[in-house]
Amino acid sequence: MNNINLSTADKVRKTLKKRYRKDRLFALYGALSILFCFLFLGIFLIGIFKMGWHAFLETRVNLQVYFDPQFVSPYNIEESDYEALVAKALSTKFPDVRTRQDKRELSKFLSPRAVDVVRNFAKAHPEIVGSSVDLWLPVGDGLDMLKKGVISKENALQAGLVTEKNLERFERFVEENKVTVSFNWYFFTSGDSNAPSTAGIGGAIVGSFYLVLITITLSFPLGAGAAIYLEECARRSKFKDFIDININNLTAVPSIIFGLIGLAIFLNFFHLPRSSPLVGGLVLSLMTIPVIVIASKTAVSSVPPSIREAALSVGASKMQTVFHHVVPLALPGMLTGAIVGMARAMGETAPLLMVGMVAFIVDIPRKITDPASALPVQIYLWSDQPERAFANKAAAAIIVLIFFMILMNSFAIWLRKRYERKYGERG
Amino acid sequence: MSLSITIIFILMLFSICYVVGTKKALRIARREHIPLRQFHSQPSYHGAYVALQSALPCAVIAFLWLTVEPFVISNIMANHIREAMPSLFEAEISLWLDRLKAVAEGQTGFFKIDDSLKHLVPVYSGLKQSSRWAMLTVVFTVGLGSAAFFYHRISPYLRARHRVEAIVTALLGACALLAIFTTLSIVASVLFESLRFFKSVSILEFFTGTHWAPHTALRADQIGSAGSFGAVPVFVGTFLISAIALALSVPIGLFAAIFTSEYASPRARSVIKPVLEILAGIPTVVYGFFAALIVGPFVRTMAERFGFSIPSESALAAGLVMGIMIIPYISSLSDDTMNAVPQSLRDGAYALGSTKSEMIQKVLLPAALPGIAAGVLLAVSRAIGETMIVVMAASLRAKLTLNPFDAVTTVTVQIVSLLTGDQEFDSPKTLAAFALGLALFVVTLVLNIIAFMIVRKYREQYE
């Protein structure tokens, strides 16, 4: 066949199939890209959850502890030898333990935290001295992971996480129905530690709480004020444009640069306390203000001019118009922007590293000038540790961090849905 | 203690002045039989005027006092330390000073101080105490004095509203000025320290040298000869990781945007958009965790299966995860610009008989190109400024290579490694971090400004 004899319509028809195929392929690429994002998010969430879930649970065994007056004196509850008390309780339960080797093995049966549990119980009930009581005590790391099904028996034995004898002892508790897996509150109340089993995110949560508190008290009034000034008070001028460009640029400045200002100005020039939530909060505020300014500007400018004109026409001054009419209407939008900015600030890590919030801090901070850690920094610190158990703790901390962020973002969405107004519609 | 009293005092002064001022305006009206509408301002404005005029100066004084106080006290204490231990160098004095302060603040667990300095701890605490009480006294006097003065001046003719509004406007303006101060302080701190760095290391060497080993320069006299501040490997490493990230994120982000804006049904859109927003909202430290503990080892085992031996800190792992982090930025910016392209252009293309993909390739993408380019530039700036992913998943050692399977380092990794841990502040080692910071700031600033200008120009086209 000769192409010249074909009409245009025929030519089109001839290539149509190919063109449609290309079209479908193009759509497929798009769908694949979206699928990639979904897939990643899925792998990511499942991966983190699989690594972290078991840090929220702990295995405890029910053991009879005799508060021997020989070790515990009711007059000096704080300083008593609880380690000996726990060791005694274990050897009473397993009287066949004789050799030193065996005793050392037995001491690994319970977590080092068991001693704290006994101490806290004695402190709460000083009258217990001289009598026995059944206490739920956390078991060692290896047995704990085995019970929760994180590792198989063979792997645990091979890696030396548990020993045959301890496993047998554990079996005895299982037979006696004296084993329970319960929620690990300790993880949420304790500070960082050298040992994975005693490390918790209590200190980091308090640190993050202080950071967010400082950031919101500083950045919301300042950011909202700047936005109101730029939208309502400032006349159009070169200067106002300059401020606008500045704010836009600041939102795109890498976060680590803000850390550098924190280091050079707040720490080295003003000598504010290193590693403290105060400095961290100041740095995060500087980062968050531009975000809040931009969100608040949008909120203020979306209030229709008719509202301003109505207020002005009944004799309100410029300021009265702004504060009695424009700001109340724009407030939900401003708050939404502020909360989203807060959620971002809460996940920010790099600037905190610069102002020294990476120190190993065991104590839970009580003031904003105390050295503190924060959730994202704790995640960073734990991921750097060689032990695998710390990686699991980090994953658990990630779950907590993401939970808080989802909470804040859903609050923002709820706020927007609840108070959003569509102008020009009735009702 | 005295600090919280000061703050409470200022807050109480403000509220009491407001109430009392308002009451006085009302009382004048009652006593002198002047109807309220003949007042220039409403009573509450009189109250606000007194409150602002008395509390604001107090707040300003307290702020300035707290800013200046550390310098004065440090100076005095440095003199004391010099007397106690005359053999110290200047740098050591500031070190002891910091420890002294830490001990005085009660952080005894971390810091130990020399016995010959022990007697200075109460001196320091005493100085601080008396400074704070002095501040409270000054604030007290000024606050009550101005409150009395402005309370006395309340009259029906006082233009309280005008003055209150002027003060509020000035306060709002000050908030806006803060943005400029932030930029200025970034420039000042980074530039200032960088200039000090370039006094000891030449600019030429920094930007062209190919050997980067800042940790070996322990003493100040070593650097010149050691020549260990050539930042080219660091820049190349940054470039390599960003390039990998963009190679992944630009096509995927763009296709994701095309799909969401042109192909997806409204219902699919309402699912896809939040998922991309979740990806954008995941903290970078979490991506870093993922890169270091999951992707890095995975890439290594995959390479081993094909017979390669690569480090788990390969540029590929960090770059891929960074790419995933950037996808939502590219897709949301491209999506916005594509939605801004008028429907008439699409309809025109359809009217000429083009298929959807032809319309997108020939009409939509060229029309949205400036916006997409701006989005990509912003993504580049985010990639080179990204810190946590590379800190956790990239290497510390600087190696000049473009092999994506090799371990490289980046500007941000070096800044973090130079500035965390024990640091002596004036060494070229720490100053080098500021020089890297300056380079990073300038590059991202230029990228942002170009992107901003493109967006602004493009926006005018269709409006």
Coordinates of C-alpha atoms in Angstrom, one line a residue, chain B residues 10 13 49-64 138-139 142-143 146-147 150 167:
Chain B
I10 CA 5.5 42.8 85.3
L13 CA 1.6 45.4 87.0
Y49 CA -2.5 53.0 77.9
V50 CA -1.4 53.0 81.6
A51 CA -0.7 49.3 81.5
L52 CA 1.4 49.4 78.4
Q53 CA 3.3 52.5 79.4
S54 CA 4.2 51.0 82.8
A55 CA 4.8 47.3 81.9
L56 CA 6.7 47.8 78.6
P57 CA 9.6 49.7 80.0
C58 CA 9.9 47.1 82.7
A59 CA 10.0 44.3 80.2
V60 CA 12.6 46.1 78.1
I61 CA 14.8 46.8 81.2
A62 CA 14.6 43.2 82.3
F63 CA 15.4 41.9 78.9
L64 CA 18.4 44.2 78.5
V138 CA 15.1 48.8 89.3
V139 CA 12.1 47.2 87.5
V142 CA 10.5 52.1 87.1
G143 CA 7.2 50.2 86.9
S146 CA 5.6 55.2 85.4
A147 CA 2.4 53.6 86.5
F150 CA 0.6 57.8 83.6
I167 CA 2.3 51.4 70.5

